[in-house]
XYZ file of C-alpha atoms in Angstrom:
727
model
C 66.789 101.556 91.694
C 63.996 99.037 92.065
C 64.095 96.004 94.316
C 61.851 93.092 95.297
C 61.738 90.899 98.398
C 63.022 87.352 98.343
C 60.978 84.643 100.053
C 64.023 83.477 101.966
C 65.361 86.796 103.236
C 64.244 90.114 104.572
C 66.850 91.952 102.492
C 65.789 93.415 99.110
C 67.162 91.538 96.104
C 69.281 93.609 93.700
C 67.463 93.936 90.357
C 69.443 96.758 88.735
C 70.344 96.094 85.054
C 74.008 95.825 86.146
C 73.209 92.949 88.476
C 73.962 90.103 85.965
C 77.256 91.819 85.086
C 78.219 92.053 88.748
C 77.350 88.400 89.302
C 79.548 87.435 86.353
C 82.405 89.493 87.770
C 82.122 87.781 91.171
C 82.055 84.401 89.481
C 85.168 85.145 87.399
C 87.019 86.526 90.404
C 86.264 83.307 92.304
C 87.513 81.267 89.335
C 90.710 83.315 89.059
C 91.368 82.860 92.763
C 90.928 79.091 92.549
C 93.074 78.854 89.396
C 95.990 80.518 91.159
C 96.013 77.586 93.576
C 96.585 75.262 90.604
C 98.733 77.172 88.107
C 101.645 79.648 88.224
C 100.765 83.330 87.551
C 102.178 83.257 84.004
C 100.102 80.233 82.945
C 97.745 80.884 79.967
C 94.710 79.843 82.025
C 95.554 82.454 84.658
C 96.078 85.119 82.009
C 92.776 84.336 80.299
C 90.852 84.251 83.578
C 92.321 87.553 84.821
C 91.697 89.247 81.461
C 88.050 88.187 81.555
C 87.687 89.368 85.163
C 89.257 92.712 84.295
C 87.016 93.155 81.238
C 83.880 92.647 83.351
C 85.196 95.030 85.996
C 85.890 97.713 83.385
C 82.282 97.389 82.221
C 81.132 98.051 85.786
C 83.326 101.173 85.892
C 81.147 102.716 83.176
C 78.490 103.225 85.860
C 80.796 104.133 88.748
C 84.552 104.714 88.924
C 84.695 102.818 92.228
C 82.921 99.502 92.823
C 82.545 98.840 96.569
C 81.207 95.576 97.946
C 80.112 95.245 101.576
C 80.672 91.786 103.044
C 78.228 89.870 105.234
C 78.542 86.146 106.081
C 75.938 85.096 103.473
C 75.510 88.046 101.113
C 77.041 91.095 99.449
C 75.921 94.690 99.959
C 76.182 96.781 96.776
C 74.812 100.292 96.184
C 72.600 100.219 99.300
C 71.057 96.865 98.339
C 71.720 93.232 99.273
C 72.529 90.911 96.374
C 70.544 87.717 95.856
C 71.677 85.083 98.374
C 70.567 82.300 96.017
C 73.305 83.221 93.536
C 76.172 80.735 94.029
C 78.922 83.213 93.087
C 77.563 85.812 95.503
C 77.279 83.314 98.339
C 80.794 81.909 97.789
C 82.301 85.382 97.566
C 80.557 86.483 100.775
C 81.518 83.404 102.783
C 85.139 83.504 101.639
C 85.756 87.171 102.396
C 83.731 87.085 105.607
C 85.960 84.276 106.877
C 88.962 86.552 106.299
C 87.373 89.211 108.521
C 86.915 91.689 105.663
C 84.211 94.349 105.860
C 84.458 95.921 102.390
C 86.366 95.427 99.151
C 86.689 98.344 96.709
C 87.948 98.230 93.109
C 88.900 101.574 91.527
C 89.104 102.431 87.841
C 92.626 101.832 86.585
C 93.139 98.473 88.286
C 95.602 96.338 86.317
C 95.881 92.612 85.691
C 99.070 92.561 87.797
C 97.178 94.031 90.746
C 94.384 91.454 90.368
C 96.917 88.609 90.316
C 98.739 89.922 93.379
C 95.444 90.488 95.176
C 94.308 86.922 94.462
C 97.673 85.626 95.652
C 97.092 87.403 98.951
C 93.735 85.665 99.243
C 95.438 82.277 99.189
C 96.507 82.811 102.821
C 94.272 82.339 105.826
C 93.330 85.134 108.211
C 95.998 84.332 110.804
C 98.755 84.337 108.174
C 97.579 87.673 106.785
C 97.495 89.246 110.228
C 100.931 87.852 111.033
C 102.252 89.558 107.904
C 100.889 92.914 109.040
C 97.307 92.781 107.794
C 95.710 93.614 104.474
C 96.443 97.340 104.558
C 100.194 96.824 104.906
C 100.288 93.946 102.420
C 98.426 95.921 99.762
C 100.897 98.742 100.293
C 103.872 96.396 100.080
C 102.642 94.871 96.834
C 101.842 98.327 95.432
C 98.223 97.385 94.833
C 96.825 100.907 94.528
C 93.434 100.323 92.944
C 92.053 97.715 95.345
C 91.205 98.703 98.920
C 90.198 96.344 101.713
C 88.791 97.386 105.077
C 89.163 94.594 107.643
C 87.334 94.981 110.956
C 87.904 92.816 113.985
C 84.448 92.816 115.560
C 85.813 91.274 118.766
C 87.723 94.471 119.474
C 84.799 96.299 121.073
C 83.020 93.646 123.098
C 81.208 95.149 126.042
C 80.091 92.539 128.584
C 79.969 89.942 125.805
C 77.136 91.676 123.949
C 78.905 91.763 120.565
C 79.377 88.409 118.901
C 81.943 88.021 116.079
C 79.420 86.157 113.904
C 77.091 89.202 113.928
C 79.178 92.149 112.671
C 78.121 95.679 113.499
C 78.253 98.647 111.185
C 80.985 101.233 111.749
C 78.492 103.608 113.369
C 77.463 100.945 115.857
C 81.117 100.207 116.614
C 81.703 103.878 117.355
C 78.717 103.912 119.700
C 80.079 100.828 121.461
C 83.475 102.521 121.704
C 81.866 105.536 123.401
C 79.930 103.191 125.689
C 83.192 101.541 126.691
C 84.719 104.910 127.543
C 81.730 105.912 129.654
C 81.941 102.685 131.667
C 85.731 102.688 131.948
C 86.280 99.431 130.053
C 88.433 100.751 127.181
C 91.984 101.823 127.997
C 95.609 100.737 127.680
C 95.926 99.886 131.376
C 94.971 96.618 133.083
C 92.677 95.648 130.238
C 95.124 96.685 127.515
C 95.487 93.173 126.133
C 91.787 93.010 125.289
C 91.978 95.871 122.782
C 92.486 95.527 119.055
C 94.793 98.457 118.335
C 94.268 98.240 114.567
C 90.506 98.489 114.981
C 90.813 101.501 117.300
C 93.190 103.168 114.858
C 90.755 102.528 112.007
C 87.933 104.211 113.924
C 90.036 107.183 115.017
C 91.365 107.675 111.482
C 87.850 107.661 110.084
C 86.416 109.955 112.754
C 89.306 112.442 112.583
C 88.445 113.174 108.947
C 84.917 114.272 109.934
C 85.713 115.668 113.380
C 84.382 119.136 112.584
C 80.934 117.751 111.901
C 80.284 115.898 115.171
C 80.152 118.819 117.571
C 83.388 117.884 119.347
C 82.401 114.275 120.137
C 85.550 112.901 118.497
C 87.921 115.219 120.379
C 86.171 114.444 123.675
C 86.419 110.707 123.016
C 90.147 110.877 122.235
C 90.779 112.905 125.392
C 88.792 110.452 127.554
C 90.463 107.411 126.007
C 94.000 108.701 126.595
C 93.109 109.944 130.084
C 91.688 106.557 131.103
C 94.740 104.778 129.689
C 97.168 106.919 131.678
C 95.198 106.910 134.946
C 94.336 103.177 134.956
C 98.006 102.172 134.671
C 98.823 102.316 138.387
C 101.864 99.994 138.431
C 105.201 100.542 136.612
C 104.751 97.368 134.528
C 101.288 98.453 133.387
C 102.576 101.950 132.700
C 105.314 100.538 130.490
C 102.724 98.453 128.624
C 100.544 101.527 128.199
C 103.452 103.387 126.581
C 104.161 100.506 124.208
C 100.494 100.191 123.198
C 100.175 103.940 122.693
C 103.217 103.765 120.423
C 101.626 100.971 118.373
C 98.465 103.048 118.060
C 100.410 106.140 116.939
C 102.165 104.122 114.227
C 98.804 103.180 112.692
C 97.209 106.649 112.751
C 97.001 109.209 109.979
C 98.976 112.451 110.564
C 95.819 114.291 111.682
C 94.648 111.605 114.107
C 98.190 111.081 115.405
C 98.494 114.769 116.205
C 95.222 114.622 118.179
C 96.355 111.608 120.211
C 99.832 113.094 120.787
C 98.385 116.361 122.034
C 96.064 114.599 124.476
C 98.820 112.215 125.588
C 101.110 115.097 126.526
C 98.298 116.903 128.328
C 97.322 113.742 130.231
C 100.929 113.101 131.262
C 101.181 116.710 132.422
C 98.122 116.230 134.644
C 99.424 112.888 135.952
C 103.233 113.236 136.221
C 103.873 109.991 138.129
C 103.249 107.562 135.228
C 105.120 109.776 132.753
C 108.609 108.361 133.400
C 107.427 104.805 132.733
C 105.088 105.595 129.840
C 107.432 107.873 127.866
C 110.160 105.242 127.177
C 107.644 103.051 125.356
C 106.832 105.776 122.799
C 109.136 106.470 119.869
C 110.776 109.893 120.447
C 110.033 110.811 116.831
C 106.370 111.115 117.714
C 107.098 113.645 120.445
C 109.493 115.511 118.201
C 106.688 115.716 115.673
C 104.328 117.053 118.337
C 106.776 119.707 119.510
C 107.328 120.827 115.913
C 103.667 120.932 114.896
C 102.279 122.384 118.098
C 103.810 125.190 120.091
C 103.721 125.176 123.863
C 100.707 127.479 124.097
C 98.650 125.162 121.885
C 99.677 122.128 123.920
C 98.971 123.948 127.179
C 101.464 121.851 129.106
C 103.969 122.852 131.748
C 107.597 123.669 130.997
C 108.513 120.739 133.289
C 106.956 118.223 130.921
C 108.325 119.999 127.832
C 111.833 119.687 129.276
C 111.220 116.067 130.265
C 110.118 115.171 126.751
C 113.004 117.032 125.161
C 115.530 115.425 127.483
C 113.990 112.045 126.805
C 114.126 112.455 123.020
C 117.680 113.781 123.172
C 118.892 110.925 125.373
C 117.088 108.111 123.620
C 117.353 109.333 120.062
C 121.023 108.349 119.941
C 120.333 104.857 121.182
C 117.552 104.022 118.762
C 118.361 102.434 115.410
C 118.468 104.874 112.570
C 118.524 108.057 114.644
C 122.280 108.801 114.523
C 123.256 111.041 111.638
C 126.565 109.635 110.396
C 128.309 111.919 107.944
C 129.896 110.268 104.922
C 133.698 110.443 105.171
C 136.605 110.265 102.765
C 138.709 107.190 103.442
C 142.419 106.657 103.005
C 143.669 104.136 100.468
C 144.722 101.715 103.180
C 141.274 101.785 104.799
C 139.551 101.241 101.453
C 141.908 98.350 100.711
C 141.231 96.750 104.100
C 137.472 97.049 103.741
C 137.492 95.696 100.198
C 139.636 92.770 101.253
C 137.081 91.995 103.957
C 134.301 92.253 101.407
C 136.191 90.075 98.927
C 136.875 87.190 101.281
C 136.995 84.018 99.302
C 133.937 82.487 100.955
C 131.926 85.666 100.238
C 132.908 86.286 96.627
C 130.298 84.148 94.936
C 127.535 85.453 97.173
C 128.117 89.149 96.677
C 130.046 89.800 93.459
C 129.836 88.969 89.770
C 133.251 87.672 88.790
C 134.130 90.360 86.232
C 133.391 93.209 88.617
C 135.298 91.548 91.417
C 138.361 90.950 89.242
C 138.426 94.524 88.024
C 138.319 95.899 91.565
C 141.035 93.542 92.787
C 143.259 94.473 89.848
C 142.809 98.151 90.596
C 143.609 97.792 94.292
C 146.577 95.443 93.777
C 149.953 97.156 93.360
C 152.251 95.980 90.586
C 149.638 93.709 89.045
C 148.970 93.853 85.319
C 145.487 95.045 84.423
C 143.636 95.468 81.120
C 142.297 98.871 82.260
C 144.054 102.004 80.978
C 146.215 103.720 83.584
C 144.080 106.887 83.542
C 140.859 104.906 84.097
C 142.531 102.895 86.842
C 143.648 106.014 88.707
C 140.244 107.633 88.302
C 138.398 104.601 89.676
C 140.898 104.250 92.515
C 140.332 107.900 93.431
C 136.580 107.361 93.438
C 136.926 104.401 95.761
C 139.050 106.428 98.158
C 136.615 109.361 98.151
C 133.419 107.357 98.571
C 132.222 105.710 101.750
C 132.312 101.944 101.968
C 128.495 101.995 102.013
C 128.319 103.608 98.567
C 130.917 101.166 97.250
C 128.909 98.240 98.600
C 125.739 99.649 97.068
C 127.432 99.903 93.661
C 128.465 96.258 93.909
C 124.921 95.187 94.817
C 123.442 97.206 91.948
C 125.837 95.412 89.594
C 124.621 92.073 90.962
C 121.020 93.005 90.188
C 121.845 92.925 86.465
C 121.874 89.138 86.767
C 119.431 86.556 88.070
C 120.006 85.705 91.731
C 119.183 82.543 93.595
C 116.967 82.606 96.683
C 119.859 82.849 99.134
C 121.411 85.728 97.212
C 118.095 87.581 97.057
C 117.712 87.306 100.823
C 121.239 88.648 101.341
C 120.744 91.481 98.836
C 117.480 92.531 100.455
C 119.089 92.589 103.887
C 121.933 94.773 102.641
C 119.631 97.124 100.735
C 117.479 97.574 103.837
C 120.534 98.493 105.903
C 121.936 100.732 103.185
C 118.600 102.504 102.726
C 118.521 103.229 106.442
C 122.108 104.475 106.346
C 121.581 106.715 103.308
C 118.465 108.234 104.868
C 120.285 108.921 108.124
C 123.252 110.536 106.349
C 121.173 112.585 103.912
C 122.480 110.749 100.837
C 119.238 110.869 98.876
C 120.933 110.153 95.535
C 122.011 106.731 96.821
C 118.646 106.240 98.524
C 116.908 106.786 95.188
C 119.325 104.355 93.509
C 118.443 101.683 96.095
C 114.755 102.096 95.325
C 115.168 102.299 91.537
C 117.564 99.382 91.160
C 115.520 97.040 93.335
C 112.290 98.098 91.571
C 113.934 97.427 88.198
C 115.090 94.007 89.361
C 111.611 93.072 90.612
C 110.079 94.070 87.272
C 112.778 92.460 85.135
C 111.326 88.956 85.220
C 114.524 87.613 86.797
C 113.346 88.038 90.395
C 112.216 85.052 92.405
C 111.014 87.059 95.419
C 107.643 85.785 96.555
C 104.700 87.894 97.628
C 105.541 87.906 101.333
C 109.306 88.012 100.893
C 109.648 91.492 99.373
C 111.057 93.827 102.033
C 112.938 96.698 100.399
C 110.091 98.598 98.729
C 107.910 97.888 101.760
C 110.494 99.584 103.989
C 110.666 102.613 101.681
C 106.885 103.021 101.882
C 106.360 102.585 105.635
C 104.798 105.586 107.335
C 107.707 106.207 109.705
C 110.192 106.028 106.824
C 108.076 108.394 104.703
C 107.848 110.867 107.578
C 111.612 110.856 108.133
C 112.205 111.457 104.428
C 109.928 114.506 104.445
C 111.609 115.761 107.623
C 114.839 115.807 105.615
C 113.977 119.251 104.237
C 114.356 120.631 107.755
C 117.305 118.457 108.795
C 119.599 118.875 105.786
C 121.108 121.813 103.914
C 119.600 123.070 100.672
C 122.332 121.431 98.596
C 120.659 118.022 99.049
C 117.072 119.254 98.627
C 116.972 118.614 94.871
C 118.086 115.006 95.359
C 115.560 114.596 98.170
C 112.807 115.963 95.957
C 113.770 113.627 93.082
C 113.626 110.630 95.416
C 110.144 111.560 96.679
C 108.862 112.067 93.135
C 110.344 108.714 92.076
C 108.535 106.856 94.859
C 105.498 108.909 93.930
C 101.865 108.437 94.869
C 102.438 106.940 98.335
C 103.668 110.377 99.520
C 100.509 112.220 98.404
C 98.561 112.334 101.672
C 101.576 113.353 103.752
C 102.623 116.062 101.282
C 99.069 117.432 101.176
C 98.954 117.581 104.977
C 102.261 119.437 105.125
C 101.116 121.774 102.383
C 98.055 122.602 104.470
C 100.175 123.256 107.570
C 103.020 125.205 105.935
C 103.435 128.585 107.619
C 105.764 130.224 105.088
C 105.521 130.782 101.346
C 108.812 128.974 100.729
C 107.459 125.830 102.393
C 104.170 126.030 100.498
C 106.003 126.353 97.170
C 108.158 123.333 98.040
C 105.243 121.032 98.888
C 103.147 122.361 96.004
C 106.001 121.731 93.571
C 106.321 118.123 94.726
C 102.565 117.663 94.518
C 102.527 119.004 90.958
C 105.202 116.501 89.929
C 103.405 113.477 91.395
C 99.957 114.708 90.288
C 99.782 112.395 87.216
C 99.816 109.312 89.479
C 98.147 110.917 92.507
C 95.131 112.594 90.909
C 92.538 110.544 92.787
C 94.047 111.378 96.185
C 94.302 115.065 95.305
C 90.648 115.088 94.270
C 89.662 113.372 97.519
C 91.598 115.995 99.523
C 89.505 118.761 97.937
C 86.903 117.958 100.603
C 89.058 119.868 103.108
C 87.603 123.077 104.567
C 90.814 125.152 104.395
C 90.395 127.483 101.429
C 94.133 128.013 100.960
C 94.723 124.257 100.775
C 91.905 123.835 98.242
C 93.427 126.633 96.148
C 96.828 124.915 96.114
C 95.300 121.515 95.365
C 93.486 123.021 92.378
C 96.814 124.406 91.159
C 98.343 120.921 91.341
C 95.269 119.367 89.768
C 95.424 121.847 86.894
C 98.633 120.263 85.657
C 96.533 117.332 84.444
C 94.030 118.629 81.899
C 91.403 115.928 81.643
C 87.762 115.228 82.414
C 88.406 114.795 86.134
C 90.071 118.219 86.300
C 87.125 119.815 84.524
C 84.538 118.099 86.704
C 86.196 118.987 90.002
C 87.120 122.527 88.987
C 83.500 123.244 88.123
C 82.531 122.385 91.696
C 84.635 125.260 93.035
C 83.684 128.018 90.609
C 81.123 129.189 93.191
C 83.347 128.734 96.261
C 83.066 131.538 98.867
C 86.735 132.512 98.569
C 87.829 134.409 95.413
C 91.290 132.805 95.299
C 89.713 129.345 95.114
C 87.369 130.501 92.350
C 90.357 131.998 90.546
C 92.249 128.680 90.370
C 89.095 126.754 89.453
C 88.459 129.110 86.521
C 92.136 128.932 85.508
C 91.810 125.149 85.234
C 88.696 125.545 83.108
C 90.639 127.598 80.563
C 92.744 124.515 79.914
C 89.692 122.252 79.435
C 86.642 124.346 78.534
C 87.400 128.009 77.610
C 83.749 128.872 76.887
C 82.657 127.942 80.418
C 85.728 129.654 81.871
C 84.879 132.913 80.067
C 81.345 132.809 81.437
C 82.558 132.487 85.034
C 85.319 135.062 84.479
C 82.832 137.627 83.207
C 80.765 137.091 86.344
C 83.837 137.617 88.561
C 84.851 140.810 86.740
C 81.408 142.264 87.469
C 81.341 141.158 91.124
C 80.924 143.686 93.921
C 83.737 142.120 95.938
C 87.003 144.009 95.134
C 89.094 140.903 95.850
C 87.056 138.906 93.330
C 87.477 141.599 90.644
C 91.221 141.799 91.266
C 91.656 138.006 91.032
C 89.593 137.957 87.832
C 91.718 140.691 86.224
C 94.834 138.585 86.786
C 93.146 135.707 84.939
C 91.868 137.763 82.017
C 95.067 137.329 79.996
C 94.037 133.680 79.463
C 90.879 134.785 77.662
C 90.380 135.598 74.008
C 86.758 136.572 74.459
C 85.816 140.001 73.069
C 83.353 140.657 75.907
C 86.148 140.233 78.482
C 88.412 142.633 76.603
C 85.604 145.195 76.221
C 84.848 145.076 79.957
C 88.520 145.687 80.825
C 88.598 148.672 78.453
C 85.429 150.050 80.026
C 87.030 149.928 83.486
C 89.664 152.390 82.191
C 87.244 154.951 80.756
C 87.159 157.051 83.909
C 89.856 158.346 86.195
C 90.387 156.285 89.379
C 87.811 157.250 92.006
C 89.959 156.193 94.962
C 93.156 154.308 95.789
C 91.369 150.935 95.582
C 90.124 151.772 92.089
C 93.632 152.958 91.172
C 95.181 149.597 92.132
C 92.546 147.744 90.105
C 93.155 149.891 87.014
C 96.926 149.403 87.335
C 96.411 145.631 87.303
C 94.126 145.961 84.265
C 96.873 147.871 82.417
C 99.397 145.120 83.221
C 96.947 142.455 82.032
C 96.156 144.287 78.785
C 99.887 144.601 78.087
C 100.346 140.831 78.494
C 97.292 140.114 76.323
C 98.738 142.311 73.539
C 95.507 143.030 71.646
C 95.793 145.927 69.182
C 92.405 147.276 70.361
C 94.009 148.076 73.724
C 96.609 150.506 72.343
C 94.157 153.421 71.802
C 92.892 152.929 75.364
C 96.412 153.169 76.782
C 97.229 156.150 74.540
C 94.164 158.016 75.794
C 95.309 157.612 79.402
C 98.633 159.236 78.489
C 97.572 162.147 76.298
C 94.020 163.143 77.244
C 94.806 164.435 80.723
C 97.085 167.397 79.975
C 100.025 168.624 82.065
C 98.039 169.020 85.278
C 96.543 165.550 85.599
C 95.364 164.458 89.070
C 97.758 162.475 91.260
C 96.059 159.137 90.641
C 96.036 159.683 86.875
C 99.780 160.395 86.935
C 100.326 157.103 88.764
C 98.211 155.391 86.119
C 100.314 157.007 83.380
C 103.502 155.708 85.005
C 101.946 152.219 84.987
C 101.254 152.538 81.235
C 104.849 153.627 80.544
C 106.183 150.744 82.644
C 104.102 148.091 80.837
C 104.036 149.423 77.281
C 107.557 148.132 76.417
C 106.278 144.650 77.280
C 103.352 144.952 74.850
C 103.917 142.223 72.204
C 101.992 143.834 69.293
C 104.111 145.500 66.609
C 101.902 148.596 66.654
C 103.182 149.306 70.155
C 106.556 150.216 68.605
C 104.971 153.214 66.853
C 103.454 154.459 70.094
C 106.777 154.017 71.893
C 108.504 156.011 69.161
C 105.935 158.767 69.562
C 106.414 158.767 73.340
C 110.199 159.043 72.943
C 109.663 162.503 71.425
C 107.028 163.647 73.936
C 107.115 165.002 77.460
C 107.095 161.364 78.656
C 110.527 160.607 77.151
C 112.449 160.634 80.452
C 109.827 158.520 82.221
C 109.802 156.094 79.293
C 113.601 155.816 79.366
C 113.500 155.079 83.111
C 110.805 152.410 82.580
C 112.864 150.750 79.825
C 115.948 150.679 82.038
C 113.922 149.150 84.851
C 112.569 146.455 82.507
C 116.119 145.699 81.343
C 117.235 145.177 84.931
C 114.317 142.832 85.634
C 114.926 140.797 82.472
C 116.950 137.625 83.250
């Protein structure tokens, strides 16, 4: 990319051919934002402006699937170059976003007009309002804006002796250096100076650094340890210790699972070294975080004393019952009198119009009233009455609310419905009723998308609650808390919510210790893969080979250009199991390339690579692959390792079912005589076991021949074994 120098600035001016297109996009985005201050979202002028903005953005995606703009007070940083400050659209864009405290804005391919409208509606608020609502990250999540990312940085968060001024933002690297400087001089902690810290900014840095921790020679881990240590030690008084606990809890809430685990581990170790502050710091931290630490890390890894382990466990046991949402209340069957009493309370005259459509209310009252005529058949009446008596009042209330959502609600009703759905969602999660939890999410989502909803951008609470990190974590913990009978419903709920669970599921997949757990998380990941492909691709940067292998399996469910591109990257991975899944994905997108890599693996010196390749060969229809497999069977097994490989080749050839393979298998059976070596006899048994599975019709003739030979008893035993294995 070429650049020239402007007379008015030291920064190079962007002169790429895309530069006019980018300037037009910025201009249209500014226009769309201003129009939303004048017209409602459905106005034709808004629609036309958003469509034009989206068309320009899609043109930019032809060059890069993600368009990221760095924000400075007077200019925009794009593809390592500063845009022309003389351009009015660039200057307005930079000043506006800089005033909101935004460092970067990223638009990803797939962004919709709805997302652009919602994003521009967010921009109508000032910085204080946005922060009061939880900040951009939470608001984007609440509004389900998935293809626009914003990174806000509060540059006041890391002032050291007044040397950093908010009007002169530092790069992230410089902020990290200032953070380390603060640790070295004892000016960053959650003690006496706790109020000076911006917890969101610290969380942002720790989240970013935790993802690259293996590359910094331990600097990140040392910094986390020093930060937690200073926070615990500096809090000398009970009041400051309590504040430290509360601030640590706020920090933990904002961290990714990996970073949170690092901070939790160091917090427990620091409290073990300094037991005095522990009793005042612990109450400020949500017990769920410590429960997570004790599950993920065993005592040896934590290297803490049994005294502190018992203190934490006692604390979580004692406080867990007193915290909202931690009591597991089993659903109970209610007597008719109790149901009647609760319904009467629900149907109070002053509440009827607020909570119930008239027809539904009348039907329920008719059913519950004795001796009252009703248009419902007697059988239907008894059935519905039985259902009411068997279900909890919470499920009955939920059914009533779902019925309400079939009609337009006024503002007061929407507020009441949201409040009840929030409480019901919490209740259903705590009681393991994931069918009802899914219904809460689905019915409210349907209402929001129906066109009847009047909920404004900042007023939507239900979906936001379902997608909060703590809520997501508790849902995933449900697999350990509840019996298997509810696991299918739990899985369906997670898949329905979808993409927001991707990162957490991937992390649990990487940490799963047992095959059953890995299959569970992998199955969920495969189901949400169509909407989570970008996150799965991003996670392929992990260094754990077994996680990469499983991510490639999930990615392979979506056969498209992205699958092909990312699978190709791992065809030369050091681990054969990773290469195996990468090549498997290629067979679904580009068989010619897959055959080329498979041939290379079959000829590799590494036995594990050859074995993995043999298991893949059934996907191939290439004659060279088939010929190489036949060649491997020309000689008797040289050793036990060679025997196992040849047995796998026989199984693969049987699944492939090529007629050319039948003479090869016949030779193994008949060319060795009665006194064949031990390994050859084992190979013959493998042929007899797999031959009945051979799909080619010519195999029937060979089986008939074998039924009259000395192999007839072995063949009969193999056929009986296959019959037992057949479902």
